[in-house]
CSV table of C-alpha atoms and ligand atoms in Angstrom, one decimal:
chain,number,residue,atom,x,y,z
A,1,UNK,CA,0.0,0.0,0.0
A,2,UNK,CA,1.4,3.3,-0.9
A,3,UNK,CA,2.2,5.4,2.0
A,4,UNK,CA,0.1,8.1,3.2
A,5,UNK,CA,0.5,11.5,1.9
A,6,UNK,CA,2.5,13.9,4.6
A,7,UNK,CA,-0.4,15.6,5.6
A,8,UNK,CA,-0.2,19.5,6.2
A,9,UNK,CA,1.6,19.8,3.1
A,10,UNK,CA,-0.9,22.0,1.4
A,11,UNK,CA,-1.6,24.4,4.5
A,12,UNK,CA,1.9,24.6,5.2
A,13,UNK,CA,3.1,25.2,1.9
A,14,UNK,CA,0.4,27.9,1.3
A,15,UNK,CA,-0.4,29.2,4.4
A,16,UNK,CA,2.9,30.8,4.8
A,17,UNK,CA,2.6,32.6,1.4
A,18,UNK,CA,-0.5,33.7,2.0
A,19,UNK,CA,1.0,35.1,5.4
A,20,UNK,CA,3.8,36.9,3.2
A,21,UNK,CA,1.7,38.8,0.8
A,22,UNK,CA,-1.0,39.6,3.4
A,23,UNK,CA,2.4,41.3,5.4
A,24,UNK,CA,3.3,42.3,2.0
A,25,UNK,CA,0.1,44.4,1.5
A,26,UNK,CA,-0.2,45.7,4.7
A,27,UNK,CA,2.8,45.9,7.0
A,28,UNK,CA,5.3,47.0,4.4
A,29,UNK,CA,2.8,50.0,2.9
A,30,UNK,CA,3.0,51.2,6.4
A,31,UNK,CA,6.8,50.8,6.9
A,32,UNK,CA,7.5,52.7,3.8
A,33,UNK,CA,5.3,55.6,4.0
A,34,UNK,CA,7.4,58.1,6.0
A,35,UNK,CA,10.4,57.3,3.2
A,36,UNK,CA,7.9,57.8,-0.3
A,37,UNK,CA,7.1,60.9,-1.5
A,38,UNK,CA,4.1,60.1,-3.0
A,39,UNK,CA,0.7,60.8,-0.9
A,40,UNK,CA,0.2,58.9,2.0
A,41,UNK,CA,-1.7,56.2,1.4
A,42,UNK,CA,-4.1,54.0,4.1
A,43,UNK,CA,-3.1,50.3,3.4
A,44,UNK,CA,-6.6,48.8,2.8
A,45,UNK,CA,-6.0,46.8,5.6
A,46,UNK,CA,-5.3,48.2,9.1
A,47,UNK,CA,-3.9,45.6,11.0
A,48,UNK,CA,-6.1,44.2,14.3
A,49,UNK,CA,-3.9,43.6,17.2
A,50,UNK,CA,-6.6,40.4,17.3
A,51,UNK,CA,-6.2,39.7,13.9
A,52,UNK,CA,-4.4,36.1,14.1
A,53,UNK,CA,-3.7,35.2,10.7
A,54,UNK,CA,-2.6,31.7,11.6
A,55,UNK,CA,-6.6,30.9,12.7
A,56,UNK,CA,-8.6,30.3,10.1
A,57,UNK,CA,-9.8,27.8,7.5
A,58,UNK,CA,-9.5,26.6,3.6
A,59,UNK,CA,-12.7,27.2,1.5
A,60,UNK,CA,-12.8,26.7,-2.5
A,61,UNK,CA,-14.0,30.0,-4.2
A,62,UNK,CA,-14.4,28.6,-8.0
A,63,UNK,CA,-14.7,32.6,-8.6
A,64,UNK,CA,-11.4,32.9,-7.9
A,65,UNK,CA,-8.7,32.4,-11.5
A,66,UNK,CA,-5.4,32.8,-10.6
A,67,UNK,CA,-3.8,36.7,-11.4
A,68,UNK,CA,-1.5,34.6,-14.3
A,69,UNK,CA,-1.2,32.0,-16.7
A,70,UNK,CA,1.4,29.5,-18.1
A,71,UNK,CA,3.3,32.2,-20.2
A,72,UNK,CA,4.4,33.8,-17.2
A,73,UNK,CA,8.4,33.6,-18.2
A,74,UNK,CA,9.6,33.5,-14.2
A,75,UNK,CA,9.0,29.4,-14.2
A,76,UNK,CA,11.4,27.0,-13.8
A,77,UNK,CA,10.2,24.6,-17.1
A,78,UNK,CA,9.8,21.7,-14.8
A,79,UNK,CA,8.2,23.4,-12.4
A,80,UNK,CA,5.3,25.1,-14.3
A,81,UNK,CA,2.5,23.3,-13.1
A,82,UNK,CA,0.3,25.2,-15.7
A,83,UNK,CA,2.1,24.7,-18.5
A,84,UNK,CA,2.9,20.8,-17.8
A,85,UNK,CA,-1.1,20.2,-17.4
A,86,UNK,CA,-0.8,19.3,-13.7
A,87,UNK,CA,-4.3,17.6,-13.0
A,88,UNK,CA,-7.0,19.7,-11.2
A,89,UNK,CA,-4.8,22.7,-11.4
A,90,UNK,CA,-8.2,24.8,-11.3
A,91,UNK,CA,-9.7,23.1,-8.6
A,92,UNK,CA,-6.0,23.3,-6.6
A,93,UNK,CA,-5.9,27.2,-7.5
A,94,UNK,CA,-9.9,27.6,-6.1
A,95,UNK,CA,-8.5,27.2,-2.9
A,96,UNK,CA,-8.2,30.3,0.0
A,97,UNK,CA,-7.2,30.9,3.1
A,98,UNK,CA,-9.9,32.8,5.1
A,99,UNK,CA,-8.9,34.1,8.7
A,100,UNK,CA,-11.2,34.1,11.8
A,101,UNK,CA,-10.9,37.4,12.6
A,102,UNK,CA,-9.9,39.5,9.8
A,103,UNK,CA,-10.1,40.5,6.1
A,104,UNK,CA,-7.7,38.9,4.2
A,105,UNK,CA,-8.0,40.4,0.7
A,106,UNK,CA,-6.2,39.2,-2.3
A,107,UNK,CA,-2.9,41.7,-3.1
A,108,UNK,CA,-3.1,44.1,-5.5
A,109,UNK,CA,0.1,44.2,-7.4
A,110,UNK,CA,-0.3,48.3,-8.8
A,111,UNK,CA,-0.9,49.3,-5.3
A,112,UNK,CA,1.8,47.1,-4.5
A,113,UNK,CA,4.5,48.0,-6.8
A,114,UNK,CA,3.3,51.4,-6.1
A,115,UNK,CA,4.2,51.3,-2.7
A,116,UNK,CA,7.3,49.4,-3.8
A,117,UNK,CA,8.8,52.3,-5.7
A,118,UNK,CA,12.7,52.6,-6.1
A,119,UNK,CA,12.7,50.0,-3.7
A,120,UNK,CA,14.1,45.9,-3.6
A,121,UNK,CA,12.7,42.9,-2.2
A,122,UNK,CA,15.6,40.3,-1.8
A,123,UNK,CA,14.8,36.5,-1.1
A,124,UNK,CA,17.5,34.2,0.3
A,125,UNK,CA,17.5,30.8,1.0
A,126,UNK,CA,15.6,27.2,-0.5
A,127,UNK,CA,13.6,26.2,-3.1
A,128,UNK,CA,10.6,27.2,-0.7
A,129,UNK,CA,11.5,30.9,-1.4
A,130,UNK,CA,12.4,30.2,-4.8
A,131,UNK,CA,8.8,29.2,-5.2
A,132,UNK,CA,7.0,32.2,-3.4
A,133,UNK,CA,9.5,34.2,-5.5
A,134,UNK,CA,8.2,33.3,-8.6
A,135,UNK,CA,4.5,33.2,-8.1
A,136,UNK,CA,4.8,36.5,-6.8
A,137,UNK,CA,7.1,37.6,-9.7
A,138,UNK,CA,4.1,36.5,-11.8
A,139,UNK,CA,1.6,38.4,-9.6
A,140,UNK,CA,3.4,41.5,-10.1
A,141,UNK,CA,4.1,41.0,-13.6
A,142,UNK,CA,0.1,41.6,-14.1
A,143,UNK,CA,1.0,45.5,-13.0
A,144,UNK,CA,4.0,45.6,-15.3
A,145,UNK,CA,4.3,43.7,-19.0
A,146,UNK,CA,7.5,45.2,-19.6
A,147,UNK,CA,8.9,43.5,-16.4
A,148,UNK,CA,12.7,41.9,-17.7
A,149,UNK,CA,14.5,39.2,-15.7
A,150,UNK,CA,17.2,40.2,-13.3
A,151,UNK,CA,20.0,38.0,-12.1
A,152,UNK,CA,22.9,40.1,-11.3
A,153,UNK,CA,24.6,40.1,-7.2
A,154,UNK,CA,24.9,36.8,-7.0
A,155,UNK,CA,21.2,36.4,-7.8
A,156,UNK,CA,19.5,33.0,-9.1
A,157,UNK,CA,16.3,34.3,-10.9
A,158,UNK,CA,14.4,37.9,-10.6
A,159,UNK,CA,13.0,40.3,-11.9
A,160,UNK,CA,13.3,43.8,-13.0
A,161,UNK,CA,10.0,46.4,-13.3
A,162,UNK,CA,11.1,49.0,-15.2
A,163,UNK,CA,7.7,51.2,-14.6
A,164,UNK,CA,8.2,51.2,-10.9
A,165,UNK,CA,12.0,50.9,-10.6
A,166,UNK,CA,11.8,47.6,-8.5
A,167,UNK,CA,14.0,44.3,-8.3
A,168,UNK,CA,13.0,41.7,-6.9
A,169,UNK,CA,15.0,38.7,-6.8
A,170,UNK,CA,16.1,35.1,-4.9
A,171,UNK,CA,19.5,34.5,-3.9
A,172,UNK,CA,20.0,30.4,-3.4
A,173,UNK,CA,21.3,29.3,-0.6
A,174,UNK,CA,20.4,26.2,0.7
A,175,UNK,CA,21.8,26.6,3.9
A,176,UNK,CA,22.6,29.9,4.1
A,177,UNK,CA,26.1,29.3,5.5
A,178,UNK,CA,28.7,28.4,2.8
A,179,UNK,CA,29.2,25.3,2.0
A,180,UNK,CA,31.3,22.7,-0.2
A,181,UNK,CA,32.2,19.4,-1.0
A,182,UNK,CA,36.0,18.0,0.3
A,183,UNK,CA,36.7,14.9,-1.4
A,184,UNK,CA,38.2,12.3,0.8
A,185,UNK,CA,41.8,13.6,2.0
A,186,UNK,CA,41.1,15.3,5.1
A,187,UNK,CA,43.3,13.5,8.1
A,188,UNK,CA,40.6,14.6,10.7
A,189,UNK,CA,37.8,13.2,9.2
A,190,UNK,CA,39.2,9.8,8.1
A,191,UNK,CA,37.1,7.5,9.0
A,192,UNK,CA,36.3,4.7,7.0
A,193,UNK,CA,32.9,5.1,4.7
A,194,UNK,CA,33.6,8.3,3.7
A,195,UNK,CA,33.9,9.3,0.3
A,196,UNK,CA,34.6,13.2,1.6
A,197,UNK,CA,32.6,15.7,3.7
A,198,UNK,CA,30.7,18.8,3.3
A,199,UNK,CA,32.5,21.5,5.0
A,200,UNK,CA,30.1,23.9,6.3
A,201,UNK,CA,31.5,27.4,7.1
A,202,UNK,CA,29.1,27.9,10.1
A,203,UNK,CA,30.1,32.1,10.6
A,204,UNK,CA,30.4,32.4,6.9
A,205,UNK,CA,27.5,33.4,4.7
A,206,UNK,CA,27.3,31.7,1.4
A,207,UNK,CA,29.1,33.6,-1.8
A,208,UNK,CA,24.7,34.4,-3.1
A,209,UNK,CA,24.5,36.6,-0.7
A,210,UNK,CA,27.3,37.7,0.4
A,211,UNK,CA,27.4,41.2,-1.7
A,212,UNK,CA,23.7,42.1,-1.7
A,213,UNK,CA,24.4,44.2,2.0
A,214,UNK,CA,23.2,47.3,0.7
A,215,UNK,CA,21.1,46.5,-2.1
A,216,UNK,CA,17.7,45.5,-0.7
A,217,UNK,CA,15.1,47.0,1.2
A,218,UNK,CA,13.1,44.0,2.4
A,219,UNK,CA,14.5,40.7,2.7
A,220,UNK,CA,12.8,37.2,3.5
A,221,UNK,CA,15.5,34.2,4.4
A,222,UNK,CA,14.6,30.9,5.1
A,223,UNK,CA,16.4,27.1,4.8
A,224,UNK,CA,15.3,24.0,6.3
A,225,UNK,CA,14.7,20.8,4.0
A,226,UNK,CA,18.2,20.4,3.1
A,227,UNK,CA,18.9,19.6,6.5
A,228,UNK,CA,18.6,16.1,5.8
A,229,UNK,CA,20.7,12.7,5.1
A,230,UNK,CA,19.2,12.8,1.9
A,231,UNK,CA,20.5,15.7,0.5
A,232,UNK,CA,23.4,15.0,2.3
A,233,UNK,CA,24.1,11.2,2.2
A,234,UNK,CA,26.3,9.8,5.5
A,235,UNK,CA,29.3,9.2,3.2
A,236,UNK,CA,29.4,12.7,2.8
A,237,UNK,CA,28.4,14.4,5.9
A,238,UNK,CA,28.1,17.9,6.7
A,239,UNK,CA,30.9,18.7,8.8
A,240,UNK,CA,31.2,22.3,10.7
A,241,UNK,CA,34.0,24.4,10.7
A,242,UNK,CA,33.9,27.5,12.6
A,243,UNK,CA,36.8,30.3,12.1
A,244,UNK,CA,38.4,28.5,9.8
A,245,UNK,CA,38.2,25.3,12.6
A,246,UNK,CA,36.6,21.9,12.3
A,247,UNK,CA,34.6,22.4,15.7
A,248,UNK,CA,35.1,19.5,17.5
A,249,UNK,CA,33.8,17.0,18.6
A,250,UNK,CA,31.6,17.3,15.6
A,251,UNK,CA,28.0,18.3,15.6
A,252,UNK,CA,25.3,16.0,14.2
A,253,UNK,CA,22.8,17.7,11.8
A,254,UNK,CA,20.4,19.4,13.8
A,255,UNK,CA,22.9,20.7,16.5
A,256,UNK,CA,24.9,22.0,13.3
A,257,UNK,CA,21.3,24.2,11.9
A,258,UNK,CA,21.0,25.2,15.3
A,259,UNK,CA,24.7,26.8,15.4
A,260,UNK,CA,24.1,28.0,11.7
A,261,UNK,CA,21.1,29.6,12.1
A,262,UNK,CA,22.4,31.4,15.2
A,263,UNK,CA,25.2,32.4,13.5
A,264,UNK,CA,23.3,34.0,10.3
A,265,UNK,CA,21.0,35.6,12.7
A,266,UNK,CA,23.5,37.3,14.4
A,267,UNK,CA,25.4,37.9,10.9
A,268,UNK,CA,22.3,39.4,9.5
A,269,UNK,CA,21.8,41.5,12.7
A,270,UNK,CA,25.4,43.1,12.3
A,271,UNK,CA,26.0,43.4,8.8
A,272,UNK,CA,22.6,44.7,7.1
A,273,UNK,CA,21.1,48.4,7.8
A,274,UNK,CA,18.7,48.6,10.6
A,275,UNK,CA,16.4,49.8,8.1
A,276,UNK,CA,15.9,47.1,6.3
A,277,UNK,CA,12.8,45.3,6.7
A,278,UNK,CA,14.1,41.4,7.4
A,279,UNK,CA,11.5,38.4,7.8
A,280,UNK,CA,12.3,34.9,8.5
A,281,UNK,CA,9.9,32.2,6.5
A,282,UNK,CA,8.9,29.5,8.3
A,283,UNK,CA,9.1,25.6,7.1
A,284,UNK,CA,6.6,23.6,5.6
A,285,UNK,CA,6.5,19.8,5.6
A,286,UNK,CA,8.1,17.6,2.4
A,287,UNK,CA,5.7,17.4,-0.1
A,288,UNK,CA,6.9,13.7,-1.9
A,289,UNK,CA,5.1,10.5,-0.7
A,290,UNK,CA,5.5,7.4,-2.3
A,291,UNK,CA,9.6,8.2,-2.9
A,292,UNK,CA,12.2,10.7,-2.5
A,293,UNK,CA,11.8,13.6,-4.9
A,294,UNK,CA,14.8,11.5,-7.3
A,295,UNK,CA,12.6,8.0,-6.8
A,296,UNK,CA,9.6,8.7,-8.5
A,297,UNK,CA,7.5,10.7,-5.1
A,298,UNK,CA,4.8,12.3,-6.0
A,299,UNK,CA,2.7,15.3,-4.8
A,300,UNK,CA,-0.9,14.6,-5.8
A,301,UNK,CA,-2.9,16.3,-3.5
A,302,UNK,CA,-5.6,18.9,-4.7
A,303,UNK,CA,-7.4,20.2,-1.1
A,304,UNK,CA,-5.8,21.1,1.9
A,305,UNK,CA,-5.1,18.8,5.0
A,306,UNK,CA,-7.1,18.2,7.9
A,307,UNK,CA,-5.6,19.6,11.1
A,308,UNK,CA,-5.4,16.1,12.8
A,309,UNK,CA,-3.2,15.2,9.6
A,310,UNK,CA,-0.9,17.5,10.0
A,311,UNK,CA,2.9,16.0,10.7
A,312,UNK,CA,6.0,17.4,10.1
A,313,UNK,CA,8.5,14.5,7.7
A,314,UNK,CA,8.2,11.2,6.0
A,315,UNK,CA,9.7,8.5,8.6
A,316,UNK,CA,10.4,11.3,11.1
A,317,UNK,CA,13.4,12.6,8.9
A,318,UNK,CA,13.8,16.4,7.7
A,319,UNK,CA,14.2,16.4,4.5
A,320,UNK,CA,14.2,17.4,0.9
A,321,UNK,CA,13.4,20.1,-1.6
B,401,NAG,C1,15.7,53.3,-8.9
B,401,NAG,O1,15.8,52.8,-7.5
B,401,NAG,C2,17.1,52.9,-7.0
B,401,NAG,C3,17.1,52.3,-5.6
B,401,NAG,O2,16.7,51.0,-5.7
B,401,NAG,C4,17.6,54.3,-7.0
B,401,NAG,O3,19.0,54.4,-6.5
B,401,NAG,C5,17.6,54.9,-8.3
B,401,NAG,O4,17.9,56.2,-8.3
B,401,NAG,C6,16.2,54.7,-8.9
B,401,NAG,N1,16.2,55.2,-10.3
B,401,NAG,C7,15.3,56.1,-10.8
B,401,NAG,C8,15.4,56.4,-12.2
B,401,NAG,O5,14.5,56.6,-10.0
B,402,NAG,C1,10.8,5.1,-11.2
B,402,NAG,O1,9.9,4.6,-12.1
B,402,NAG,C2,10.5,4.1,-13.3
B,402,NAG,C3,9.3,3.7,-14.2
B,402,NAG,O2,8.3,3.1,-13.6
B,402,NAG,C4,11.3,2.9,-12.9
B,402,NAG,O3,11.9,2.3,-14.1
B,402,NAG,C5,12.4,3.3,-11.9
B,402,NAG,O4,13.2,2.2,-11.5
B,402,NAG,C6,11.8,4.0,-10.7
B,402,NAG,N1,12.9,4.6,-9.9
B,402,NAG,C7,12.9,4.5,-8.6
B,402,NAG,C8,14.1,5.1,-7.9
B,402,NAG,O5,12.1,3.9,-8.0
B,403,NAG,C1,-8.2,15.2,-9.7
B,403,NAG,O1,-9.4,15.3,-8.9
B,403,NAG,C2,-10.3,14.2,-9.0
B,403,NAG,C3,-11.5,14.5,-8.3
B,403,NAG,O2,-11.2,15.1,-7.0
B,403,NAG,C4,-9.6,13.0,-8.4
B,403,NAG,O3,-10.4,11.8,-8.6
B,403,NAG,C5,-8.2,12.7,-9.2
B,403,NAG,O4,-7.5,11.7,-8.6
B,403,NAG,C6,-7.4,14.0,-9.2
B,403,NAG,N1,-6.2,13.8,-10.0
B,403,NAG,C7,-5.0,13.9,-9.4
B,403,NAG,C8,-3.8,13.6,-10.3
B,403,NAG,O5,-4.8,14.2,-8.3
């Protein structure tokens, strides 16, 4: 019997993108008004201190059509559900997240870009961000057809819109801490079984986003489902090295995102202008069942998961994407 599907895939997937553009619309507007010179303008959503957009629930609106369509150039080929006839893809994009408490309207990508004027939007991190990234590139593309794509700074796709003066664009970096492959020769690490090691730089950020300091305005990091034996196999194991140090005795994977993520934190703090607006993405579970995203897994689910469903890894492992 095929395995079950990882349940909260869907609202944990979604949910947090839906949390991003509703911060988007509102708490940036607000952030940036006292630096535009254009008029003032009310966000269309005031935020209620008991506005918790986190309660709430999934209803299918079959009004609803999706703000773009499969020539939206942004895509990854493989990854253009639209374009690759992805089953049920209507009845997948019916789908909306309505808080308890508060209005949740949809973003409006003029009043956004608007807002956005001469300014950047910067993601850094997995292909969860890459993803966001390019559904919202699409979004905004409907308020700009001239919008170009943009990879310069170390930057893996983006994009340019030339009417409002506005880049934004995703820096990969799996785990945001630099990173590379040693091939077996190192005299502390040889043990037997090991075809080499990852060495992860744990106080050094990753060559993406290393030079984009002073470039953005708002940034949104993330990393999370590479933290896994998958992506990293135990013949080559991620090994930490802080100041140039292997840190000894070594730290197993989750003490080592623990030390990385404290470490980019505190990075981030230092090094980037108190201005700029910084969020932190959370995860979302795997989305394969039935195999490894190499071994044939599959992601066939078209509604959202019950609440009981909800679990966080295939086999209890972290994993993937
Ligand atoms: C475009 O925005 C940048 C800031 O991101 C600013 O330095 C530049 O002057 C702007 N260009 C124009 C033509 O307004
Ligand atoms: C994936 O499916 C193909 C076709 O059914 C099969 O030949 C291949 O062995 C499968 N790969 C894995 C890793 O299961
Ligand atoms: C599409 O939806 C129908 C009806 O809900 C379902 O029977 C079918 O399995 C779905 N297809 C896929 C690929 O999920």
């Amino acid at each position: 019997m095929a395995p079950k599907p990882p349940p909260s895939l869907f609202t944990w997937l979604i949910l947090p993108i839906i949390v991003l553009i509703f911060l988007y619309s509102t708490l940036l507007p607000l952030y940036t008004l006292s630096s535009t010179n254009s008029q003032p303008r009310k966000p269309k959503i005031p935020i209620s201190p008991k506005c918790n957009l986190f309660e709430g629930h999934w209803v299918t609106d079959t009004n609803q059509k999706p703000m773009y369509d499969e020539t939206c150039p942004f895509h990854r080929n493989a990854w253009n559900c639209l374009r690759n006839k992805r089953d049920n893809m209507s009845l997948i994009n019916s789908w909306k997240w309505v808080p308890g408490k508060c209005e949740l309207s949809r973003i409006d990508p003029f009043e956004f870009l608007g807002l956005m004027r001469n300014k950047n939007i910067g993601f850094v991190g997995d292909s969860l961000n890459e993803n966001f990234l390019v559904s919202f590139l699409c979004i905004l593309r409907v308020a700009d057809e001239r919008a170009k794509k943009w990879k310069r700074k170390g930057a893996w796709r983006g994009a340019y819109f030339p009417k409002f003066n506005v880049t934004v664009a995703y820096h990969r970096a799996v785990l945001l801490a630099k990173y590379k492959l040693q091939p077996k020769q190192s005299t502390v690490f040889d043990q037997e079984g090991l075809n080499g090691i990852h060495r992860v730089d744990i106080d050094v950020p990753s060559e993406d986003w290393a030079g984009i300091i002073n470039f953005y305005d708002v940034l949104v990091f993330n990393t999370g489902h590479w933290w896994g034996y998958d992506k990293f196999p135990k013949e080559t194991p991620l090994v930490f090295y802080k100041a140039g140090k292997p840190i000894l005795p070594p730290l197993g994977m989750l003490d080592g995102l623990k030390v990385v993520l404290d470490n980019m934190v505190a990075y981030i703090q230092k090094e980037f202008p108190k201005k700029t607006i910084k969020f932190w993405r959370l995860q979302s579970p795997r989305h394969f069942y039935g195999g490894e995203w190499n071994q044939n897994g599959s992601c066939l689910l078209n509604e959202p998961l019950e609440e009981h469903q909800q679990q966080w890894g295939e086999q209890g492992s972290k994993t993937t994407e």
